[in-house]
mmCIF file of C-alpha atoms in Angstrom:
data_model
loop_
_atom_site.group_PDB
_atom_site.id
_atom_site.type_symbol
_atom_site.label_atom_id
_atom_site.label_comp_id
_atom_site.label_asym_id
_atom_site.label_seq_id
_atom_site.Cartn_x
_atom_site.Cartn_y
_atom_site.Cartn_z
ATOM 1 C CA MET T 132 101.848 114.906 106.923
ATOM 2 C CA VAL T 133 98.504 113.780 104.953
ATOM 3 C CA SER T 134 98.029 110.505 102.611
ATOM 4 C CA PHE T 135 95.272 108.637 100.987
ATOM 5 C CA THR T 136 93.581 105.937 103.351
ATOM 6 C CA TYR T 137 95.393 102.220 101.783
ATOM 7 C CA THR T 138 91.684 100.690 102.025
ATOM 8 C CA ALA T 139 90.539 96.856 101.101
ATOM 9 C CA ALA T 140 89.588 97.981 97.392
ATOM 10 C CA ASP T 141 93.278 98.756 96.660
ATOM 11 C CA GLU T 142 94.691 95.739 98.319
ATOM 12 C CA GLU T 143 92.542 93.577 96.024
ATOM 13 C CA LYS T 144 93.199 96.206 92.349
ATOM 14 C CA SER T 145 96.838 96.415 93.105
ATOM 15 C CA LYS T 146 96.667 92.098 93.809
ATOM 16 C CA GLY T 147 95.318 92.408 89.840
ATOM 17 C CA VAL T 148 98.240 94.719 88.697
ATOM 18 C CA ARG T 149 100.453 92.004 90.192
ATOM 19 C CA ARG T 150 99.076 89.656 87.349
ATOM 20 C CA MET T 151 99.376 91.914 85.088
ATOM 21 C CA LYS T 152 103.463 92.560 85.676
ATOM 22 C CA LEU T 153 103.512 88.667 86.071
ATOM 23 C CA LEU T 154 101.827 88.293 82.496
ATOM 24 C CA ALA T 155 103.739 91.600 80.369
ATOM 25 C CA THR T 156 106.684 90.212 82.257
ATOM 26 C CA GLY T 157 106.473 86.293 81.173
ATOM 27 C CA LEU T 158 104.837 87.535 77.839
ATOM 28 C CA LEU T 159 109.103 90.082 77.732
ATOM 29 C CA ALA T 160 110.120 86.619 78.973
ATOM 30 C CA PHE T 161 108.454 84.510 75.761
ATOM 31 C CA VAL T 162 109.513 86.735 72.809
ATOM 32 C CA ALA T 163 113.951 86.819 74.406
ATOM 33 C CA LEU T 164 112.890 82.582 74.244
ATOM 34 C CA VAL T 165 111.783 83.145 70.813
ATOM 35 C CA PHE T 166 114.825 85.710 69.973
ATOM 36 C CA ALA T 167 117.178 82.331 71.327
ATOM 37 C CA LEU T 168 116.003 79.759 69.712
ATOM 38 C CA ALA T 169 115.372 82.163 66.156
ATOM 39 C CA THR T 170 118.852 83.003 66.584
ATOM 40 C CA TRP T 171 119.949 79.596 67.295
ATOM 41 C CA ALA T 172 118.080 78.527 64.611
ATOM 42 C CA LYS T 173 119.557 80.803 61.818
ATOM 43 C CA ASN T 174 122.351 80.555 62.808
ATOM 44 C CA ALA T 175 122.083 76.292 62.680
ATOM 45 C CA GLY T 176 121.509 77.143 58.350
ATOM 46 C CA ALA T 177 117.447 76.324 59.169
ATOM 47 C CA GLY T 178 116.184 78.989 56.904
ATOM 48 C CA ALA T 179 114.826 82.876 56.043
ATOM 49 C CA TRP T 180 112.032 82.035 58.159
ATOM 50 C CA ALA T 181 114.236 82.085 61.182
ATOM 51 C CA GLY T 182 115.657 85.567 60.719
ATOM 52 C CA TYR T 183 112.166 87.031 60.527
ATOM 53 C CA VAL T 184 111.128 85.492 63.825
ATOM 54 C CA ALA T 185 114.512 86.559 65.213
ATOM 55 C CA ALA T 186 113.664 90.094 63.978
ATOM 56 C CA ALA T 187 110.674 90.554 65.589
ATOM 57 C CA ALA T 188 111.159 89.114 68.451
ATOM 58 C CA GLU T 189 114.636 91.183 68.970
ATOM 59 C CA ALA T 190 112.010 94.535 68.692
ATOM 60 C CA GLY T 191 109.465 92.746 70.559
ATOM 61 C CA MET T 192 111.282 92.501 73.784
ATOM 62 C CA VAL T 193 113.014 96.214 73.262
ATOM 63 C CA GLY T 194 109.214 97.444 72.765
ATOM 64 C CA ALA T 195 108.700 95.282 75.875
ATOM 65 C CA LEU T 196 112.101 96.571 77.296
ATOM 66 C CA ALA T 197 111.188 100.235 76.669
ATOM 67 C CA ASP T 198 107.652 100.546 78.572
ATOM 68 C CA TRP T 199 108.291 98.787 81.168
ATOM 69 C CA PHE T 200 110.983 101.217 81.818
ATOM 70 C CA ALA T 201 108.435 104.185 81.358
ATOM 71 C CA VAL T 202 105.931 102.711 83.108
ATOM 72 C CA THR T 203 107.748 102.071 86.464
ATOM 73 C CA ALA T 204 109.856 105.331 85.958
ATOM 74 C CA LEU T 205 106.373 106.975 86.675
ATOM 75 C CA PHE T 206 106.403 105.375 90.240
ATOM 76 C CA ARG T 207 109.545 104.702 91.607
ATOM 77 C CA ARG T 208 113.856 104.208 89.955
ATOM 78 C CA PRO T 209 113.760 101.211 87.805
ATOM 79 C CA LEU T 210 116.314 98.869 89.055
ATOM 80 C CA GLY T 211 117.126 101.220 92.235
ATOM 81 C CA LEU T 212 119.448 103.460 89.850
ATOM 82 C CA PRO T 213 119.504 107.397 90.018
ATOM 83 C CA ILE T 214 118.608 107.225 86.413
ATOM 84 C CA PRO T 215 116.976 111.628 86.153
ATOM 85 C CA HIS T 216 113.363 112.058 85.436
ATOM 86 C CA THR T 217 112.534 108.811 86.880
ATOM 87 C CA ALA T 218 110.136 108.598 90.251
ATOM 88 C CA ILE T 219 108.140 110.746 89.367
ATOM 89 C CA ILE T 220 104.933 110.818 91.029
ATOM 90 C CA PRO T 221 106.548 110.428 93.848
ATOM 91 C CA THR T 222 109.644 113.310 93.203
ATOM 92 C CA LYS T 223 107.852 115.598 91.078
ATOM 93 C CA LYS T 224 104.198 115.363 93.666
ATOM 94 C CA ASP T 225 104.252 118.835 94.785
ATOM 95 C CA GLN T 226 104.550 120.364 91.127
ATOM 96 C CA LEU T 227 101.864 117.429 89.708
ATOM 97 C CA GLY T 228 99.474 119.326 92.488
ATOM 98 C CA ALA T 229 100.532 122.681 91.481
ATOM 99 C CA SER T 230 100.059 122.239 87.540
ATOM 100 C CA LEU T 231 96.973 120.067 88.037
ATOM 101 C CA GLY T 232 95.537 123.251 90.533
ATOM 102 C CA THR T 233 96.389 125.726 87.335
ATOM 103 C CA PHE T 234 94.785 123.611 84.832
ATOM 104 C CA VAL T 235 91.663 123.542 87.126
ATOM 105 C CA GLY T 236 91.878 127.292 87.881
ATOM 106 C CA GLU T 237 92.040 128.225 83.804
ATOM 107 C CA ASN T 238 89.122 125.785 82.471
ATOM 108 C CA PHE T 239 86.915 125.316 84.546
ATOM 109 C CA LEU T 240 87.184 128.049 87.635
ATOM 110 C CA SER T 241 86.148 130.754 84.446
ATOM 111 C CA ALA T 242 82.991 132.830 84.990
ATOM 112 C CA ASP T 243 82.887 131.973 81.077
ATOM 113 C CA VAL T 244 83.218 128.576 81.241
ATOM 114 C CA VAL T 245 81.425 128.407 84.906
ATOM 115 C CA ARG T 246 77.645 130.796 82.940
ATOM 116 C CA GLY T 247 78.020 128.305 79.495
ATOM 117 C CA ARG T 248 77.228 125.335 82.100
ATOM 118 C CA LEU T 249 75.071 126.947 84.249
ATOM 119 C CA ARG T 250 72.782 127.851 81.108
ATOM 120 C CA GLY T 251 73.443 125.027 79.667
ATOM 121 C CA PHE T 252 71.674 123.188 81.809
ATOM 122 C CA GLY T 253 69.400 125.100 82.985
ATOM 123 C CA ILE T 254 68.711 124.791 86.574
ATOM 124 C CA ALA T 255 65.485 126.993 87.140
ATOM 125 C CA ARG T 256 63.894 124.894 84.791
ATOM 126 C CA ARG T 257 64.690 122.303 86.689
ATOM 127 C CA LEU T 258 64.206 123.096 89.741
ATOM 128 C CA GLY T 259 60.043 124.314 89.987
ATOM 129 C CA THR T 260 59.952 121.176 87.603
ATOM 130 C CA TRP T 261 61.146 119.129 90.855
ATOM 131 C CA LEU T 262 59.675 121.890 93.425
ATOM 132 C CA ALA T 263 56.267 121.464 91.740
ATOM 133 C CA ASP T 264 56.095 117.655 92.990
ATOM 134 C CA PRO T 265 54.017 117.509 95.991
ATOM 135 C CA ALA T 266 56.045 115.258 97.717
ATOM 136 C CA HIS T 267 59.515 116.879 96.637
ATOM 137 C CA ALA T 268 57.817 119.969 98.287
ATOM 138 C CA GLU T 269 57.681 118.449 101.886
ATOM 139 C CA ARG T 270 60.735 116.733 101.734
ATOM 140 C CA VAL T 271 62.196 120.012 101.529
ATOM 141 C CA THR T 272 59.691 121.439 104.091
ATOM 142 C CA SER T 273 60.282 118.975 106.147
ATOM 143 C CA GLU T 274 64.088 119.910 106.054
ATOM 144 C CA LEU T 275 63.430 123.317 106.936
ATOM 145 C CA ALA T 276 61.225 122.283 109.933
ATOM 146 C CA ALA T 277 64.013 120.294 111.255
ATOM 147 C CA ALA T 278 66.177 123.093 109.820
ATOM 148 C CA THR T 279 64.134 125.695 112.060
ATOM 149 C CA ARG T 280 64.219 123.093 115.415
ATOM 150 C CA GLY T 281 68.047 122.819 114.868
ATOM 151 C CA ALA T 282 68.643 126.690 115.440
ATOM 152 C CA LEU T 283 65.720 126.632 117.342
ATOM 153 C CA THR T 284 67.740 125.343 119.850
ATOM 154 C CA VAL T 285 70.904 125.748 119.732
ATOM 155 C CA LEU T 286 69.987 129.498 120.581
ATOM 156 C CA ARG T 287 70.499 131.042 123.936
ATOM 157 C CA ASP T 288 67.379 132.455 125.100
ATOM 158 C CA ALA T 289 68.768 134.904 126.688
ATOM 159 C CA ASP T 290 70.946 136.235 124.192
ATOM 160 C CA VAL T 291 67.722 136.215 121.696
ATOM 161 C CA GLN T 292 66.036 138.770 124.187
ATOM 162 C CA ALA T 293 69.033 140.940 124.468
ATOM 163 C CA VAL T 294 69.816 141.601 120.978
ATOM 164 C CA VAL T 295 65.486 141.690 119.793
ATOM 165 C CA GLY T 296 64.837 143.592 122.851
ATOM 166 C CA GLU T 297 67.052 146.315 121.996
ATOM 167 C CA ALA T 298 66.566 146.401 118.075
ATOM 168 C CA ILE T 299 63.345 147.027 119.223
ATOM 169 C CA THR T 300 64.904 149.508 121.951
ATOM 170 C CA ARG T 301 66.885 151.561 119.959
ATOM 171 C CA ARG T 302 64.193 151.765 116.972
ATOM 172 C CA ALA T 303 61.349 152.648 119.091
ATOM 173 C CA GLU T 304 63.640 155.282 120.474
ATOM 174 C CA SER T 305 64.931 156.219 116.661
ATOM 175 C CA ALA T 306 61.338 156.706 115.517
ATOM 176 C CA GLU T 307 59.527 159.705 115.839
ATOM 177 C CA ILE T 308 55.897 157.860 116.290
ATOM 178 C CA ALA T 309 54.032 161.839 116.463
ATOM 179 C CA PRO T 310 53.578 162.519 113.744
ATOM 180 C CA GLY T 311 52.550 158.976 112.362
ATOM 181 C CA LEU T 312 49.773 159.268 115.249
ATOM 182 C CA GLY T 313 49.066 162.425 114.453
ATOM 183 C CA LYS T 314 48.387 161.251 110.846
ATOM 184 C CA THR T 315 45.994 157.674 111.915
ATOM 185 C CA LEU T 316 44.202 160.112 114.409
ATOM 186 C CA GLU T 317 43.282 162.179 112.101
ATOM 187 C CA ARG T 318 41.757 160.006 109.918
ATOM 188 C CA MET T 319 39.901 158.167 113.102
ATOM 189 C CA VAL T 320 37.796 161.572 112.955
ATOM 190 C CA ALA T 321 37.637 162.098 109.809
ATOM 191 C CA ASP T 322 35.557 158.514 108.845
ATOM 192 C CA GLY T 323 34.152 158.914 112.050
ATOM 193 C CA SER T 324 36.553 156.005 113.475
ATOM 194 C CA HIS T 325 36.265 157.016 117.120
ATOM 195 C CA HIS T 326 32.657 156.811 117.449
ATOM 196 C CA ARG T 327 32.621 153.826 118.555
ATOM 197 C CA ALA T 328 35.015 154.474 121.238
ATOM 198 C CA VAL T 329 32.749 156.639 123.198
ATOM 199 C CA ASP T 330 29.774 154.970 122.638
ATOM 200 C CA LEU T 331 31.570 152.315 124.351
ATOM 201 C CA VAL T 332 33.336 155.276 126.991
ATOM 202 C CA CYS T 333 29.516 156.841 127.690
ATOM 203 C CA THR T 334 28.127 153.374 127.669
ATOM 204 C CA ARG T 335 30.512 151.795 130.239
ATOM 205 C CA ALA T 336 30.534 155.378 132.651
ATOM 206 C CA HIS T 337 26.490 155.165 132.389
ATOM 207 C CA ASP T 338 26.854 151.878 133.902
ATOM 208 C CA TRP T 339 29.774 152.444 136.489
ATOM 209 C CA LEU T 340 27.312 155.405 137.533
ATOM 210 C CA VAL T 341 23.881 153.494 137.777
ATOM 211 C CA THR T 342 26.325 150.719 140.286
ATOM 212 C CA HIS T 343 28.289 153.308 142.328
ATOM 213 C CA GLY T 344 25.772 156.142 143.122
ATOM 214 C CA ASP T 345 26.051 156.713 146.591
ATOM 215 C CA SER T 346 29.951 155.911 146.263
ATOM 216 C CA VAL T 347 29.553 159.726 144.132
ATOM 217 C CA MET T 348 27.380 160.612 146.660
ATOM 218 C CA ASP T 349 29.353 160.371 149.238
ATOM 219 C CA ALA T 350 32.736 161.788 147.864
ATOM 220 C CA VAL T 351 30.260 164.972 147.594
ATOM 221 C CA GLN T 352 29.052 165.178 150.495
ATOM 222 C CA GLY T 353 33.093 164.565 152.045
ATOM 223 C CA GLY T 354 34.297 167.602 150.411
ATOM 224 C CA ALA T 355 31.495 169.603 151.313
ATOM 225 C CA PRO T 356 32.109 172.098 154.155
ATOM 226 C CA GLY T 357 32.568 171.447 157.914
ATOM 227 C CA TRP T 358 30.319 173.684 158.661
ATOM 228 C CA THR T 359 27.338 173.446 156.939
ATOM 229 C CA PRO T 360 24.320 170.898 157.707
ATOM 230 C CA ARG T 361 24.315 167.081 156.991
ATOM 231 C CA PHE T 362 20.985 167.022 155.069
ATOM 232 C CA VAL T 363 22.073 169.395 152.500
ATOM 233 C CA ASP T 364 25.465 168.384 151.351
ATOM 234 C CA ARG T 365 22.632 165.060 151.708
ATOM 235 C CA ARG T 366 20.707 166.966 149.030
ATOM 236 C CA ILE T 367 23.416 168.467 147.189
ATOM 237 C CA GLY T 368 25.446 164.477 146.633
ATOM 238 C CA GLU T 369 22.229 163.765 145.180
ATOM 239 C CA ARG T 370 21.691 166.474 142.823
ATOM 240 C CA VAL T 371 25.412 166.132 141.542
ATOM 241 C CA TYR T 372 24.910 162.564 141.065
ATOM 242 C CA LYS T 373 21.458 162.873 138.373
ATOM 243 C CA GLU T 374 23.204 165.800 136.484
ATOM 244 C CA LEU T 375 25.942 163.839 136.109
ATOM 245 C CA LEU T 376 23.865 160.281 134.943
ATOM 246 C CA ARG T 377 22.096 162.869 133.195
ATOM 247 C CA PHE T 378 24.168 164.483 131.496
ATOM 248 C CA VAL T 379 26.586 160.488 130.478
ATOM 249 C CA THR T 380 22.895 159.368 129.847
ATOM 250 C CA GLU T 381 22.544 162.296 127.212
ATOM 251 C CA MET T 382 26.250 161.423 125.253
ATOM 252 C CA ARG T 383 25.196 158.160 125.734
ATOM 253 C CA ASP T 384 21.898 158.215 123.555
ATOM 254 C CA MET T 385 22.402 161.072 121.589
ATOM 255 C CA PRO T 386 25.383 161.323 118.786
ATOM 256 C CA GLY T 387 24.936 165.002 118.237
ATOM 257 C CA HIS T 388 25.773 166.181 121.976
ATOM 258 C CA PRO T 389 27.067 169.253 121.907
ATOM 259 C CA ALA T 390 29.791 167.493 124.572
ATOM 260 C CA ARG T 391 30.166 164.925 121.191
ATOM 261 C CA GLY T 392 31.497 167.441 119.215
ATOM 262 C CA ALA T 393 33.709 169.365 121.923
ATOM 263 C CA ILE T 394 35.368 165.094 121.302
ATOM 264 C CA ASP T 395 35.828 165.786 117.949
ATOM 265 C CA ARG T 396 37.718 169.236 117.742
ATOM 266 C CA PHE T 397 39.863 168.367 120.314
ATOM 267 C CA LEU T 398 40.275 165.277 119.182
ATOM 268 C CA THR T 399 40.974 167.025 115.314
ATOM 269 C CA ASP T 400 43.040 169.974 117.258
ATOM 270 C CA PHE T 401 44.965 167.104 119.035
ATOM 271 C CA ALA T 402 46.012 165.487 115.866
ATOM 272 C CA ALA T 403 47.156 168.659 114.342
ATOM 273 C CA ASP T 404 49.137 169.819 116.993
ATOM 274 C CA LEU T 405 51.311 165.678 116.829
ATOM 275 C CA GLN T 406 51.824 166.444 113.706
ATOM 276 C CA SER T 407 52.856 170.754 113.309
ATOM 277 C CA ASP T 408 53.185 171.445 117.016
ATOM 278 C CA THR T 409 56.696 171.008 117.911
ATOM 279 C CA ASP T 410 55.886 170.953 122.116
ATOM 280 C CA THR T 411 53.210 168.334 121.053
ATOM 281 C CA ARG T 412 55.581 166.420 119.655
ATOM 282 C CA ALA T 413 58.653 166.580 121.745
ATOM 283 C CA ARG T 414 55.845 165.876 125.087
ATOM 284 C CA VAL T 415 54.732 162.383 123.270
ATOM 285 C CA GLU T 416 58.319 161.569 122.233
ATOM 286 C CA ARG T 417 59.399 162.146 126.171
ATOM 287 C CA LEU T 418 56.235 159.792 127.000
ATOM 288 C CA LYS T 419 57.320 157.553 124.609
ATOM 289 C CA SER T 420 61.277 157.412 125.807
ATOM 290 C CA ASP T 421 59.986 156.579 129.644
ATOM 291 C CA LEU T 422 56.717 153.857 128.537
ATOM 292 C CA VAL T 423 59.833 152.184 126.094
ATOM 293 C CA SER T 424 62.966 152.014 129.712
ATOM 294 C CA ARG T 425 59.957 150.873 131.985
ATOM 295 C CA PRO T 426 60.748 147.406 133.074
ATOM 296 C CA GLU T 427 57.823 146.272 133.216
ATOM 297 C CA VAL T 428 57.746 146.867 128.889
ATOM 298 C CA GLN T 429 61.553 145.617 128.716
ATOM 299 C CA ASP T 430 60.383 142.795 130.546
ATOM 300 C CA LEU T 431 57.487 142.670 127.420
ATOM 301 C CA ILE T 432 59.499 142.642 124.718
ATOM 302 C CA ALA T 433 61.790 140.083 126.401
ATOM 303 C CA SER T 434 58.980 137.567 126.910
ATOM 304 C CA ALA T 435 57.649 138.203 122.885
ATOM 305 C CA TRP T 436 60.640 135.846 121.763
ATOM 306 C CA SER T 437 59.892 132.383 124.401
ATOM 307 C CA SER T 438 56.304 132.946 122.608
ATOM 308 C CA VAL T 439 57.491 133.376 118.974
ATOM 309 C CA ARG T 440 59.953 130.895 119.428
ATOM 310 C CA ALA T 441 57.361 128.492 121.446
ATOM 311 C CA LEU T 442 54.711 129.250 118.471
ATOM 312 C CA ILE T 443 57.344 128.271 115.492
ATOM 313 C CA LEU T 444 58.498 124.937 117.260
ATOM 314 C CA ALA T 445 54.879 123.973 117.432
ATOM 315 C CA ALA T 446 54.608 124.843 113.612
ATOM 316 C CA ALA T 447 57.905 123.173 112.322
ATOM 317 C CA GLU T 448 57.186 119.701 114.649
ATOM 318 C CA ASP T 449 53.149 119.550 113.415
ATOM 319 C CA ASP T 450 53.415 118.560 110.237
ATOM 320 C CA GLN T 451 49.936 119.877 108.937
ATOM 321 C CA SER T 452 50.399 123.216 111.201
ATOM 322 C CA GLN T 453 49.350 126.340 108.641
ATOM 323 C CA LEU T 454 52.884 127.317 108.587
ATOM 324 C CA ARG T 455 54.239 123.384 106.663
ATOM 325 C CA ARG T 456 50.801 123.988 104.738
ATOM 326 C CA ARG T 457 51.510 127.414 103.863
ATOM 327 C CA ALA T 458 55.337 126.291 103.425
ATOM 328 C CA ARG T 459 54.523 124.060 101.269
ATOM 329 C CA ALA T 460 51.755 125.333 99.192
ATOM 330 C CA SER T 461 54.479 128.204 98.860
ATOM 331 C CA LEU T 462 57.129 125.498 97.124
ATOM 332 C CA ILE T 463 54.690 124.334 94.949
ATOM 333 C CA SER T 464 53.316 127.494 93.255
ATOM 334 C CA LEU T 465 57.286 128.490 93.066
ATOM 335 C CA GLY T 466 57.691 125.498 91.216
ATOM 336 C CA GLN T 467 55.477 126.143 88.621
ATOM 337 C CA ARG T 468 56.014 129.393 88.243
ATOM 338 C CA LEU T 469 59.467 128.156 87.860
ATOM 339 C CA ALA T 470 58.955 125.847 85.704
ATOM 340 C CA THR T 471 56.699 127.338 83.394
ATOM 341 C CA ASP T 472 57.255 131.007 83.161
ATOM 342 C CA ASP T 473 60.821 132.160 80.943
ATOM 343 C CA ARG T 474 61.012 135.710 82.348
ATOM 344 C CA LEU T 475 61.696 134.303 85.346
ATOM 345 C CA GLN T 476 63.581 131.579 84.211
ATOM 346 C CA ALA T 477 65.766 134.029 82.938
ATOM 347 C CA LYS T 478 66.584 136.169 86.223
ATOM 348 C CA ILE T 479 66.823 133.283 89.052
ATOM 349 C CA GLU T 480 69.577 132.257 86.003
ATOM 350 C CA GLY T 481 71.409 135.513 85.679
ATOM 351 C CA TRP T 482 71.444 135.300 89.668
ATOM 352 C CA ALA T 483 72.905 131.688 89.724
ATOM 353 C CA GLU T 484 75.571 133.084 86.820
ATOM 354 C CA ASP T 485 76.280 135.577 88.168
ATOM 355 C CA ALA T 486 76.815 134.362 91.595
ATOM 356 C CA ALA T 487 79.121 131.263 90.416
ATOM 357 C CA ALA T 488 81.185 134.084 88.426
ATOM 358 C CA TYR T 489 81.564 135.815 91.031
ATOM 359 C CA VAL T 490 82.768 132.288 93.485
ATOM 360 C CA VAL T 491 84.695 131.125 91.499
ATOM 361 C CA THR T 492 86.900 134.395 89.951
ATOM 362 C CA THR T 493 86.638 136.009 93.316
ATOM 363 C CA TYR T 494 88.056 132.269 95.239
ATOM 364 C CA ARG T 495 89.706 130.400 92.568
ATOM 365 C CA ALA T 496 93.268 131.772 93.932
ATOM 366 C CA GLU T 497 91.743 129.820 97.549
ATOM 367 C CA ILE T 498 90.148 126.783 95.332
ATOM 368 C CA THR T 499 93.515 126.214 93.571
ATOM 369 C CA SER T 500 94.717 126.156 96.767
ATOM 370 C CA LEU T 501 93.547 123.970 98.510
ATOM 371 C CA ILE T 502 94.576 121.099 95.305
ATOM 372 C CA THR T 503 98.259 122.046 95.441
ATOM 373 C CA ASP T 504 98.205 122.359 99.445
ATOM 374 C CA THR T 505 96.183 119.110 99.671
ATOM 375 C CA VAL T 506 98.412 117.412 97.141
ATOM 376 C CA ALA T 507 102.072 119.026 98.749
ATOM 377 C CA GLY T 508 99.997 117.467 102.266
ATOM 378 C CA TRP T 509 100.370 113.756 100.664
ATOM 379 C CA ASP T 510 103.607 110.919 101.952
ATOM 380 C CA ALA T 511 104.720 110.620 98.586
ATOM 381 C CA THR T 512 105.391 106.567 98.649
ATOM 382 C CA GLN T 513 101.263 105.978 100.147
ATOM 383 C CA THR T 514 100.641 108.743 97.201
ATOM 384 C CA SER T 515 101.942 106.713 94.356
ATOM 385 C CA LYS T 516 100.893 103.439 95.857
ATOM 386 C CA LYS T 517 98.377 104.382 95.669
ATOM 387 C CA ILE T 518 97.869 105.801 92.493
ATOM 388 C CA GLU T 519 99.870 102.737 91.133
ATOM 389 C CA ALA T 520 96.969 100.495 92.293
ATOM 390 C CA ASN T 521 94.566 102.413 90.725
ATOM 391 C CA ILE T 522 96.137 102.933 87.164
ATOM 392 C CA GLY T 523 98.840 100.093 87.066
ATOM 393 C CA ARG T 524 96.607 97.163 85.371
ATOM 394 C CA ASP T 525 95.962 99.527 82.539
ATOM 395 C CA LEU T 526 99.657 100.569 82.326
ATOM 396 C CA GLN T 527 100.682 96.977 82.531
ATOM 397 C CA PHE T 528 98.940 97.309 79.268
ATOM 398 C CA ILE T 529 101.105 99.567 77.522
ATOM 399 C CA ARG T 530 103.701 97.061 77.725
ATOM 400 C CA ILE T 531 102.279 94.365 76.674
ATOM 401 C CA ASN T 532 100.443 96.283 73.484
ATOM 402 C CA GLY T 533 104.552 97.836 73.500
ATOM 403 C CA THR T 534 106.070 94.255 72.752
ATOM 404 C CA VAL T 535 103.114 92.653 70.662
ATOM 405 C CA VAL T 536 103.811 96.664 68.158
ATOM 406 C CA GLY T 537 107.791 96.244 68.364
ATOM 407 C CA ALA T 538 107.398 93.125 67.730
ATOM 408 C CA LEU T 539 104.856 93.670 64.416
ATOM 409 C CA ALA T 540 107.361 96.978 63.543
ATOM 410 C CA GLY T 541 111.090 94.532 63.337
ATOM 411 C CA LEU T 542 109.607 92.397 61.729
ATOM 412 C CA VAL T 543 108.279 95.148 58.946
ATOM 413 C CA ILE T 544 111.668 97.044 59.304
ATOM 414 C CA TYR T 545 113.227 93.499 58.436
ATOM 415 C CA THR T 546 111.278 92.539 56.021
ATOM 416 C CA LEU T 547 111.689 95.760 54.391
ATOM 417 C CA SER T 548 115.572 95.614 54.672
ATOM 418 C CA ARG T 549 114.973 92.316 53.223
ATOM 419 C CA ALA T 550 113.412 93.293 50.157
ATOM 420 C CA ALA T 551 115.615 96.179 49.461
ATOM 421 C CA GLY T 552 118.821 94.536 50.101
ATOM 422 C CA GLY T 553 118.086 92.172 47.218
#
């Protein structure tokens, strides 16, 4: 059983309740004493006043006793007697919890009530004004950074790497890349962007031939038949090297060289084949699959998470990093817009109202069951003791007021009866 925690503050409140009980009981004893003395005086012939005092005191006792019974019946059985409909809180605790849950569900957890409350609150404007303050934006940024660090610390690198690797691989395998490559290549050829790449290749090829001329001539001589004289092979190697160097030099220095035009035509045809030729597209897809499935590529994909994680952690820990500075600036900008843009405010508040209405209408039973189940789990005796400690002092005023009001009512009734009787 789950009960309230009876704290030292509750014990102090209980002392106040006991003092008020003594005061209310003392007042009852006082009016009883007054009634006894007034009755004695009346019988002794003290005068008409004694009857008035006795009537007031008698009614005061009745009021005090009635209110004592009512207040006591809330928490326990008066005088320990099994009187029906007493000890209401201990015996009716579960029904009270169910009634409270129903009351909350019907009067607080309704879509209309929630929408009206949020609409009157002006949540978007208030949030915008709050976020527009740089100090508040910095606080939110710090909290987000702390949450990011915590999330990245909890996540296991191996699990994230496996998920990221699988997601990238699945995405790469499901998307056909040949048409996109073809369109990109077509645009590059159309605007001449590929010329820089051709220039670079020609320049590097020329430099390589100049540096490795002997290697080229040796390769040509090594492929010659064995029956040819060596000086002939050397002359042929030199001739091939010079022609090759001349060809590469002309390609490098002549933008209109025929070989460059041939490259342009080849790239144009290849771009078209990538977009429309079935065989070319199929070969590109097989090449893509082979490339993605290679261990080296998979290791690169897996290691990407480690690099991204390190970058995010470093940026989150540095309050002057570009990430946090941009986050602060974005929050301030968002706050300023929320504070001044009526259309954005209406949109945000509409989303908030819809979300809140959905939650309260969909999960109303679960929310109210939290109340009823919690109350049902409380220990009856402890619950009664806790509630009495918190509201019992005010309830004792009911006893005092009942005594005073009863005495006044008795006095009025007695006076009217005497007047009516002549």
